mmCIF file of C-alpha atoms in Angstrom:
data_model
loop_
_atom_site.group_PDB
_atom_site.id
_atom_site.type_symbol
_atom_site.label_atom_id
_atom_site.label_comp_id
_atom_site.label_asym_id
_atom_site.label_seq_id
_atom_site.Cartn_x
_atom_site.Cartn_y
_atom_site.Cartn_z
ATOM 1 C CA UNK A 1301 -15.021 -27.048 -33.468
ATOM 2 C CA UNK A 1302 -15.955 -23.581 -32.174
ATOM 3 C CA UNK A 1303 -13.369 -20.884 -32.917
ATOM 4 C CA UNK A 1304 -12.693 -18.471 -30.090
ATOM 5 C CA UNK A 1305 -11.045 -15.068 -30.076
ATOM 6 C CA UNK A 1306 -9.721 -13.665 -26.786
ATOM 7 C CA UNK A 1307 -9.495 -9.868 -26.955
ATOM 8 C CA UNK A 1308 -7.652 -7.947 -24.246
ATOM 9 C CA UNK A 1309 -9.184 -4.696 -23.004
ATOM 10 C CA UNK A 1310 -7.831 -2.016 -22.868
ATOM 11 C CA UNK A 1311 -7.103 -0.866 -25.525
ATOM 12 C CA UNK A 1312 -10.792 -0.307 -26.169
ATOM 13 C CA UNK A 1313 -11.081 2.059 -29.164
ATOM 14 C CA UNK A 1314 -11.386 0.828 -31.881
ATOM 15 C CA UNK A 1315 -10.364 -2.650 -30.793
ATOM 16 C CA UNK A 1316 -13.628 -3.853 -29.257
ATOM 17 C CA UNK A 1317 -15.716 -2.875 -32.285
ATOM 18 C CA UNK A 1318 -13.269 -4.468 -34.719
ATOM 19 C CA UNK A 1319 -13.113 -7.646 -32.643
ATOM 20 C CA UNK A 1320 -16.905 -7.919 -32.630
ATOM 21 C CA UNK A 1321 -17.100 -7.374 -36.377
ATOM 22 C CA UNK A 1322 -14.465 -10.028 -37.075
ATOM 23 C CA UNK A 1323 -16.143 -12.537 -34.775
ATOM 24 C CA UNK A 1324 -19.520 -11.904 -36.441
ATOM 25 C CA UNK A 1325 -18.120 -12.410 -39.945
ATOM 26 C CA UNK A 1326 -16.126 -15.511 -38.996
ATOM 27 C CA UNK A 1327 -18.765 -17.029 -36.687
ATOM 28 C CA UNK A 1328 -16.255 -16.929 -33.858
ATOM 29 C CA UNK A 1329 -16.906 -16.821 -30.131
ATOM 30 C CA UNK A 1330 -15.587 -13.625 -28.476
ATOM 31 C CA UNK A 1331 -14.144 -13.520 -24.977
ATOM 32 C CA UNK A 1332 -13.023 -10.143 -23.611
ATOM 33 C CA UNK A 1333 -10.024 -10.286 -21.297
ATOM 34 C CA UNK A 1334 -10.555 -7.275 -19.010
ATOM 35 C CA UNK A 1335 -7.382 -5.870 -17.451
ATOM 36 C CA UNK A 1336 -8.849 -2.438 -16.672
ATOM 37 C CA UNK A 1337 -11.335 0.049 -18.091
ATOM 38 C CA UNK A 1338 -10.075 2.139 -20.977
ATOM 39 C CA UNK A 1339 -12.189 5.161 -20.055
ATOM 40 C CA UNK A 1340 -10.741 5.291 -16.521
ATOM 41 C CA UNK A 1341 -7.195 5.430 -17.899
ATOM 42 C CA UNK A 1342 -8.215 8.208 -20.294
ATOM 43 C CA UNK A 1343 -9.751 10.085 -17.353
ATOM 44 C CA UNK A 1344 -6.336 10.338 -15.702
ATOM 45 C CA UNK A 1345 -5.270 12.673 -18.504
ATOM 46 C CA UNK A 1346 -8.532 14.445 -19.403
ATOM 47 C CA UNK A 1347 -10.608 14.314 -16.227
ATOM 48 C CA UNK A 1348 -13.667 12.186 -15.562
ATOM 49 C CA UNK A 1349 -16.149 14.760 -16.933
ATOM 50 C CA UNK A 1350 -14.428 15.287 -20.270
ATOM 51 C CA UNK A 1351 -16.695 14.499 -23.277
ATOM 52 C CA UNK A 1352 -14.173 12.049 -24.728
ATOM 53 C CA UNK A 1353 -14.086 10.130 -21.442
ATOM 54 C CA UNK A 1354 -17.882 9.901 -21.433
ATOM 55 C CA UNK A 1355 -17.886 8.706 -25.036
ATOM 56 C CA UNK A 1356 -15.184 6.163 -24.209
ATOM 57 C CA UNK A 1357 -17.202 4.852 -21.270
ATOM 58 C CA UNK A 1358 -20.342 4.510 -23.436
ATOM 59 C CA UNK A 1359 -18.333 2.800 -26.195
ATOM 60 C CA UNK A 1360 -16.809 0.323 -23.767
ATOM 61 C CA UNK A 1361 -20.238 -0.456 -22.330
ATOM 62 C CA UNK A 1362 -21.848 -0.793 -25.762
ATOM 63 C CA UNK A 1363 -19.248 -3.048 -27.330
ATOM 64 C CA UNK A 1364 -18.894 -5.373 -24.361
ATOM 65 C CA UNK A 1365 -22.523 -6.487 -24.391
ATOM 66 C CA UNK A 1366 -22.342 -9.109 -27.127
ATOM 67 C CA UNK A 1367 -19.257 -11.008 -25.995
ATOM 68 C CA UNK A 1368 -19.814 -14.657 -25.180
ATOM 69 C CA UNK A 1369 -17.836 -14.486 -21.943
ATOM 70 C CA UNK A 1370 -15.339 -12.365 -20.059
ATOM 71 C CA UNK A 1371 -12.217 -12.832 -18.002
ATOM 72 C CA UNK A 1372 -11.287 -10.222 -15.403
ATOM 73 C CA UNK A 1373 -8.072 -9.749 -13.438
ATOM 74 C CA UNK A 1374 -9.999 -9.359 -10.166
ATOM 75 C CA UNK A 1375 -13.234 -10.440 -8.559
ATOM 76 C CA UNK A 1376 -13.989 -6.762 -7.928
ATOM 77 C CA UNK A 1377 -13.846 -6.061 -11.673
ATOM 78 C CA UNK A 1378 -16.179 -8.984 -12.333
ATOM 79 C CA UNK A 1379 -18.682 -7.463 -9.911
ATOM 80 C CA UNK A 1380 -18.524 -4.116 -11.743
ATOM 81 C CA UNK A 1381 -19.168 -5.767 -15.122
ATOM 82 C CA UNK A 1382 -22.171 -7.613 -13.779
ATOM 83 C CA UNK A 1383 -23.581 -4.716 -11.771
ATOM 84 C CA UNK A 1384 -22.796 -1.635 -13.886
ATOM 85 C CA UNK A 1385 -22.303 -3.064 -17.387
ATOM 86 C CA UNK A 1386 -25.269 -5.443 -16.968
ATOM 87 C CA UNK A 1387 -23.331 -8.336 -18.499
ATOM 88 C CA UNK A 1388 -25.233 -11.596 -18.125
ATOM 89 C CA UNK A 1389 -22.850 -13.966 -19.918
ATOM 90 C CA UNK A 1390 -20.160 -15.743 -17.842
ATOM 91 C CA UNK A 1391 -17.704 -13.350 -16.153
ATOM 92 C CA UNK A 1392 -14.789 -15.227 -14.618
ATOM 93 C CA UNK A 1393 -12.082 -13.763 -12.412
ATOM 94 C CA UNK A 1394 -8.723 -14.975 -13.711
ATOM 95 C CA UNK A 1395 -5.970 -13.481 -11.591
ATOM 96 C CA UNK A 1396 -2.592 -12.702 -13.144
ATOM 97 C CA UNK A 1397 0.168 -15.016 -12.028
ATOM 98 C CA UNK A 1398 3.970 -14.663 -12.295
ATOM 99 C CA UNK A 1399 5.833 -15.877 -15.366
ATOM 100 C CA UNK A 1400 8.309 -18.721 -14.973
ATOM 101 C CA UNK A 1401 11.412 -16.488 -15.035
ATOM 102 C CA UNK A 1402 10.343 -14.869 -11.754
ATOM 103 C CA UNK A 1403 11.500 -17.062 -8.903
ATOM 104 C CA UNK A 1404 13.359 -16.687 -5.589
ATOM 105 C CA UNK A 1405 17.153 -16.918 -5.745
ATOM 106 C CA UNK A 1406 19.610 -18.086 -3.116
ATOM 107 C CA UNK A 1407 21.763 -15.486 -1.383
ATOM 108 C CA UNK A 1408 25.011 -16.449 -3.141
ATOM 109 C CA UNK A 1409 23.462 -16.047 -6.612
ATOM 110 C CA UNK A 1410 21.713 -12.842 -5.567
ATOM 111 C CA UNK A 1411 24.947 -11.234 -4.370
ATOM 112 C CA UNK A 1412 26.786 -12.398 -7.468
ATOM 113 C CA UNK A 1413 24.141 -10.701 -9.605
ATOM 114 C CA UNK A 1414 24.238 -7.474 -7.583
ATOM 115 C CA UNK A 1415 28.005 -7.462 -7.925
ATOM 116 C CA UNK A 1416 27.629 -7.463 -11.723
ATOM 117 C CA UNK A 1417 24.767 -4.994 -12.039
ATOM 118 C CA UNK A 1418 26.130 -1.478 -12.689
ATOM 119 C CA UNK A 1419 23.518 0.167 -10.454
ATOM 120 C CA UNK A 1420 24.488 -1.928 -7.414
ATOM 121 C CA UNK A 1421 28.076 -3.107 -8.016
ATOM 122 C CA UNK A 1422 29.760 -0.188 -6.211
ATOM 123 C CA UNK A 1423 27.708 -0.885 -3.077
ATOM 124 C CA UNK A 1424 28.031 -4.656 -3.009
ATOM 125 C CA UNK A 1425 30.131 -4.785 0.162
ATOM 126 C CA UNK A 1426 27.495 -2.923 2.192
ATOM 127 C CA UNK A 1427 24.746 -5.051 0.667
ATOM 128 C CA UNK A 1428 26.638 -8.234 1.514
ATOM 129 C CA UNK A 1429 26.945 -7.366 5.227
ATOM 130 C CA UNK A 1430 23.336 -6.070 5.273
ATOM 131 C CA UNK A 1431 24.426 -2.564 6.232
ATOM 132 C CA UNK A 1432 22.377 -1.468 3.242
ATOM 133 C CA UNK A 1433 18.832 -2.597 2.477
ATOM 134 C CA UNK A 1434 17.736 -2.851 -1.148
ATOM 135 C CA UNK A 1435 14.310 -1.576 -2.165
ATOM 136 C CA UNK A 1436 12.959 -1.899 -5.706
ATOM 137 C CA UNK A 1437 10.107 0.053 -7.249
ATOM 138 C CA UNK A 1438 8.982 -0.497 -10.815
ATOM 139 C CA UNK A 1439 7.113 2.470 -12.245
ATOM 140 C CA UNK A 1440 5.828 3.776 -15.558
ATOM 141 C CA UNK A 1441 6.354 7.342 -14.269
ATOM 142 C CA UNK A 1442 2.731 8.246 -15.044
ATOM 143 C CA UNK A 1443 -0.135 9.979 -13.259
ATOM 144 C CA UNK A 1444 -1.520 6.801 -11.687
ATOM 145 C CA UNK A 1445 1.756 6.283 -9.783
ATOM 146 C CA UNK A 1446 2.584 9.174 -7.455
ATOM 147 C CA UNK A 1447 6.344 8.975 -6.966
ATOM 148 C CA UNK A 1448 6.227 11.885 -4.538
ATOM 149 C CA UNK A 1449 4.705 9.510 -1.963
ATOM 150 C CA UNK A 1450 7.885 7.454 -1.964
ATOM 151 C CA UNK A 1451 10.138 10.522 -1.992
ATOM 152 C CA UNK A 1452 8.375 12.077 0.983
ATOM 153 C CA UNK A 1453 8.538 8.810 2.906
ATOM 154 C CA UNK A 1454 12.256 8.447 2.192
ATOM 155 C CA UNK A 1455 12.951 12.015 3.342
ATOM 156 C CA UNK A 1456 11.159 11.285 6.610
ATOM 157 C CA UNK A 1457 12.968 7.959 6.996
ATOM 158 C CA UNK A 1458 16.359 9.604 6.437
ATOM 159 C CA UNK A 1459 15.609 12.269 9.039
ATOM 160 C CA UNK A 1460 14.710 9.648 11.640
ATOM 161 C CA UNK A 1461 17.767 7.525 10.772
ATOM 162 C CA UNK A 1462 20.091 10.486 11.367
ATOM 163 C CA UNK A 1463 18.384 11.629 14.594
ATOM 164 C CA UNK A 1464 16.145 9.595 16.876
ATOM 165 C CA UNK A 1465 16.465 6.194 15.130
ATOM 166 C CA UNK A 1466 20.185 5.614 14.525
ATOM 167 C CA UNK A 1467 19.623 1.844 14.272
ATOM 168 C CA UNK A 1468 17.820 2.201 10.939
ATOM 169 C CA UNK A 1469 19.798 0.850 7.967
ATOM 170 C CA UNK A 1470 20.765 2.910 4.951
ATOM 171 C CA UNK A 1471 18.616 2.288 1.901
ATOM 172 C CA UNK A 1472 19.478 1.721 -1.734
ATOM 173 C CA UNK A 1473 16.351 2.343 -3.815
ATOM 174 C CA UNK A 1474 16.470 1.137 -7.411
ATOM 175 C CA UNK A 1475 13.630 2.467 -9.553
ATOM 176 C CA UNK A 1476 13.059 0.717 -12.860
ATOM 177 C CA UNK A 1477 11.002 1.807 -15.843
ATOM 178 C CA UNK A 1478 10.540 4.681 -18.274
ATOM 179 C CA UNK A 1479 7.831 7.308 -18.573
ATOM 180 C CA UNK A 1480 6.859 10.944 -19.059
ATOM 181 C CA UNK A 1481 7.349 12.113 -15.460
ATOM 182 C CA UNK A 1482 10.762 10.562 -14.917
ATOM 183 C CA UNK A 1483 12.899 13.673 -15.448
ATOM 184 C CA UNK A 1484 10.540 15.760 -13.320
ATOM 185 C CA UNK A 1485 11.000 13.498 -10.327
ATOM 186 C CA UNK A 1486 14.721 12.977 -10.868
ATOM 187 C CA UNK A 1487 15.181 16.753 -10.639
ATOM 188 C CA UNK A 1488 13.367 16.601 -7.283
ATOM 189 C CA UNK A 1489 15.677 13.814 -6.141
ATOM 190 C CA UNK A 1490 18.751 15.875 -7.047
ATOM 191 C CA UNK A 1491 17.359 18.909 -5.215
ATOM 192 C CA UNK A 1492 16.673 16.866 -2.083
ATOM 193 C CA UNK A 1493 20.191 15.416 -2.199
ATOM 194 C CA UNK A 1494 21.674 18.896 -2.484
ATOM 195 C CA UNK A 1495 19.671 19.979 0.560
ATOM 196 C CA UNK A 1496 20.931 16.975 2.565
ATOM 197 C CA UNK A 1497 17.476 15.478 2.990
ATOM 198 C CA UNK A 1498 18.406 12.049 1.603
ATOM 199 C CA UNK A 1499 21.532 11.457 3.646
ATOM 200 C CA UNK A 1500 20.705 7.808 4.377
ATOM 201 C CA UNK A 1501 19.191 7.124 0.963
ATOM 202 C CA UNK A 1502 20.740 6.297 -2.399
ATOM 203 C CA UNK A 1503 18.315 6.397 -5.336
ATOM 204 C CA UNK A 1504 19.247 4.937 -8.702
ATOM 205 C CA UNK A 1505 17.220 4.374 -11.861
ATOM 206 C CA UNK A 1506 17.598 1.454 -14.238
ATOM 207 C CA UNK A 1507 16.214 0.067 -17.482
ATOM 208 C CA UNK A 1508 16.788 -3.670 -17.368
ATOM 209 C CA UNK A 1509 16.309 -6.732 -19.503
ATOM 210 C CA UNK A 1510 13.542 -9.112 -18.468
ATOM 211 C CA UNK A 1511 16.068 -11.523 -16.990
ATOM 212 C CA UNK A 1512 17.970 -8.851 -15.044
ATOM 213 C CA UNK A 1513 14.742 -7.362 -13.720
ATOM 214 C CA UNK A 1514 13.679 -10.780 -12.408
ATOM 215 C CA UNK A 1515 17.096 -11.241 -10.784
ATOM 216 C CA UNK A 1516 16.913 -7.784 -9.186
ATOM 217 C CA UNK A 1517 13.541 -8.584 -7.622
ATOM 218 C CA UNK A 1518 14.879 -11.870 -6.267
ATOM 219 C CA UNK A 1519 17.863 -10.059 -4.711
ATOM 220 C CA UNK A 1520 15.922 -7.165 -3.131
ATOM 221 C CA UNK A 1521 14.715 -6.891 0.458
ATOM 222 C CA UNK A 1522 11.432 -5.109 -0.207
ATOM 223 C CA UNK A 1523 9.333 -4.100 -3.199
ATOM 224 C CA UNK A 1524 7.389 -0.843 -3.421
ATOM 225 C CA UNK A 1525 4.249 -0.406 -5.541
ATOM 226 C CA UNK A 1526 2.898 3.100 -6.173
ATOM 227 C CA UNK A 1527 0.066 1.939 -8.446
ATOM 228 C CA UNK A 1528 -3.128 3.741 -7.418
ATOM 229 C CA UNK A 1529 -5.544 2.073 -9.898
ATOM 230 C CA UNK A 1530 -7.506 4.303 -12.259
ATOM 231 C CA UNK A 1531 -10.587 2.117 -11.882
ATOM 232 C CA UNK A 1532 -10.103 0.834 -8.342
ATOM 233 C CA UNK A 1533 -10.600 -2.739 -9.500
ATOM 234 C CA UNK A 1534 -7.421 -3.644 -11.391
ATOM 235 C CA UNK A 1535 -4.185 -4.894 -9.858
ATOM 236 C CA UNK A 1536 -0.551 -4.071 -10.656
ATOM 237 C CA UNK A 1537 1.263 -6.845 -12.502
ATOM 238 C CA UNK A 1538 4.486 -5.645 -10.872
ATOM 239 C CA UNK A 1539 3.264 -6.939 -7.496
ATOM 240 C CA UNK A 1540 2.511 -10.328 -9.031
ATOM 241 C CA UNK A 1541 6.056 -10.404 -10.422
ATOM 242 C CA UNK A 1542 7.509 -9.437 -7.039
ATOM 243 C CA UNK A 1543 5.679 -12.276 -5.326
ATOM 244 C CA UNK A 1544 6.921 -14.628 -8.033
ATOM 245 C CA UNK A 1545 10.468 -13.623 -7.071
ATOM 246 C CA UNK A 1546 9.691 -14.122 -3.380
ATOM 247 C CA UNK A 1547 9.793 -10.370 -2.687
ATOM 248 C CA UNK A 1548 7.399 -8.905 -0.091
ATOM 249 C CA UNK A 1549 5.638 -5.686 -1.101
ATOM 250 C CA UNK A 1550 4.519 -2.425 0.415
ATOM 251 C CA UNK A 1551 2.042 -0.622 -1.798
ATOM 252 C CA UNK A 1552 -0.726 1.920 -2.103
ATOM 253 C CA UNK A 1553 -3.680 -0.056 -0.820
ATOM 254 C CA UNK A 1554 -6.591 2.380 -0.974
ATOM 255 C CA UNK A 1555 -8.615 0.673 -3.676
ATOM 256 C CA UNK A 1556 -11.107 -2.145 -3.687
ATOM 257 C CA UNK A 1557 -9.083 -4.893 -5.354
ATOM 258 C CA UNK A 1558 -5.869 -4.517 -3.303
ATOM 259 C CA UNK A 1559 -6.786 -7.184 -0.750
ATOM 260 C CA UNK A 1560 -7.311 -9.799 -3.481
ATOM 261 C CA UNK A 1561 -3.542 -9.893 -3.954
ATOM 262 C CA UNK A 1562 -1.840 -8.505 -0.866
ATOM 263 C CA UNK A 1563 -2.663 -10.025 2.514
ATOM 264 C CA UNK A 1564 -1.897 -7.432 5.172
ATOM 265 C CA UNK A 1565 0.963 -8.528 7.397
ATOM 266 C CA UNK A 1566 1.300 -11.854 5.553
ATOM 267 C CA UNK A 1567 2.959 -11.078 2.207
ATOM 268 C CA UNK A 1568 2.963 -7.288 2.287
ATOM 269 C CA UNK A 1569 1.646 -4.057 3.741
ATOM 270 C CA UNK A 1570 -0.638 -1.364 2.380
ATOM 271 C CA UNK A 1571 -0.391 2.386 2.920
ATOM 272 C CA UNK A 1572 -2.612 5.390 2.224
ATOM 273 C CA UNK A 1573 -0.142 8.257 2.652
ATOM 274 C CA UNK A 1574 3.557 9.069 2.628
ATOM 275 C CA UNK A 1575 3.460 9.116 6.426
ATOM 276 C CA UNK A 1576 2.080 5.593 6.567
ATOM 277 C CA UNK A 1577 4.701 4.383 4.091
ATOM 278 C CA UNK A 1578 7.443 5.964 6.192
ATOM 279 C CA UNK A 1579 6.102 4.288 9.333
ATOM 280 C CA UNK A 1580 5.992 0.898 7.593
ATOM 281 C CA UNK A 1581 9.585 1.246 6.357
ATOM 282 C CA UNK A 1582 10.747 2.137 9.871
ATOM 283 C CA UNK A 1583 8.809 -0.757 11.388
ATOM 284 C CA UNK A 1584 9.730 -3.442 8.870
ATOM 285 C CA UNK A 1585 13.349 -2.471 8.228
ATOM 286 C CA UNK A 1586 14.217 -1.199 11.690
ATOM 287 C CA UNK A 1587 13.445 -4.229 13.845
ATOM 288 C CA UNK A 1588 15.474 -7.407 14.233
ATOM 289 C CA UNK A 1589 14.455 -8.570 10.777
ATOM 290 C CA UNK A 1590 11.721 -10.954 11.906
ATOM 291 C CA UNK A 1591 8.913 -9.037 10.186
ATOM 292 C CA UNK A 1592 10.763 -9.005 6.893
ATOM 293 C CA UNK A 1593 11.448 -12.734 7.186
ATOM 294 C CA UNK A 1594 7.774 -13.486 7.803
ATOM 295 C CA UNK A 1595 6.643 -11.251 4.945
ATOM 296 C CA UNK A 1596 9.120 -12.945 2.639
ATOM 297 C CA UNK A 1597 7.726 -16.363 3.576
ATOM 298 C CA UNK A 1598 4.260 -15.088 2.684
ATOM 299 C CA UNK A 1599 5.483 -13.684 -0.635
ATOM 300 C CA UNK A 1600 7.121 -16.986 -1.554
ATOM 301 C CA UNK A 1601 3.925 -18.866 -0.677
ATOM 302 C CA UNK A 1602 1.834 -16.503 -2.824
ATOM 303 C CA UNK A 1603 4.291 -16.804 -5.713
ATOM 304 C CA UNK A 1604 4.017 -20.580 -5.820
ATOM 305 C CA UNK A 1605 0.647 -20.361 -7.587
ATOM 306 C CA UNK A 1606 1.516 -20.061 -11.283
ATOM 307 C CA UNK A 1607 -0.364 -19.665 -14.552
ATOM 308 C CA UNK A 1608 -1.319 -23.316 -14.989
ATOM 309 C CA UNK A 1609 -2.741 -23.389 -11.455
ATOM 310 C CA UNK A 1610 -4.933 -20.371 -12.231
ATOM 311 C CA UNK A 1611 -5.768 -21.073 -15.875
ATOM 312 C CA UNK A 1612 -6.706 -24.744 -15.809
ATOM 313 C CA UNK A 1613 -9.596 -24.705 -13.310
ATOM 314 C CA UNK A 1614 -11.098 -21.453 -14.640
ATOM 315 C CA UNK A 1615 -10.359 -20.876 -18.330
ATOM 316 C CA UNK A 1616 -9.783 -24.568 -18.974
ATOM 317 C CA UNK A 1617 -13.275 -25.379 -17.744
ATOM 318 C CA UNK A 1618 -14.816 -22.643 -19.906
ATOM 319 C CA UNK A 1619 -13.116 -24.039 -22.996
ATOM 320 C CA UNK A 1620 -13.970 -27.604 -22.061
ATOM 321 C CA UNK A 1621 -10.308 -28.537 -21.655
ATOM 322 C CA UNK A 1622 -10.475 -29.595 -18.007
#
């Protein structure tokens, strides 16, 4: 029996070196599970030309060469490993899939949940009659997720809703997560409210349990992803979770791997600026609801493919299990 160690990357330093040493000593096969590139995440803080970023990139290249195989979260990442890292051992794209607790909910259960959740309970009547649309954005409040894009789009949406587009619904935007830039952006939200620029928008933040987060996604009308991808070839797990809950997504789509997950006009929409996001919100939320219905059907279809469906034919074959 051949022992196998699967090592997620990142973190890269010192994990990859330690994993290789352990596998050498124990005569164990090493498979690196690539979720992103550690050096590209470090570059968000230090800049791509910083010496530590260059060292990190060299380290990641050096200590990925002797692995027996690799999994990647996208086909685009697999291409980079083969082309730039010169990896000749098997590199298999193994897309993330939603966990079992993410699933669509029926309207009665969704409203019952929203009526209990402190962030939405006071607005349940407007949500029930669809006077209010519920948007959810999960963020780590970090540099690779520019919350100002969403804020600018919401300001523009509110202006249109109070002037030339009175048919547009009011929006409740629930933003989940914690991170270093949270207070900075919340101060901007408060300033915009004081100036009357978010008249049609209510923004609330929440830190939820896994179960409540899954229920919130199932109850929402539209998900928003601000993930910009430090490497250009990873994908946000939050979008996978949203599809698992049957929630269509609008997200920053200006990176190579985006189209591997989001099919434009089928299960979501991509944007490249705050103006484009604003236009999408007006288009999707301001019509008779048909676009949102079709996008939701696409999200539910995408969410039907679960871990076993992805794992068995790819990883299972590598391990000789299928």
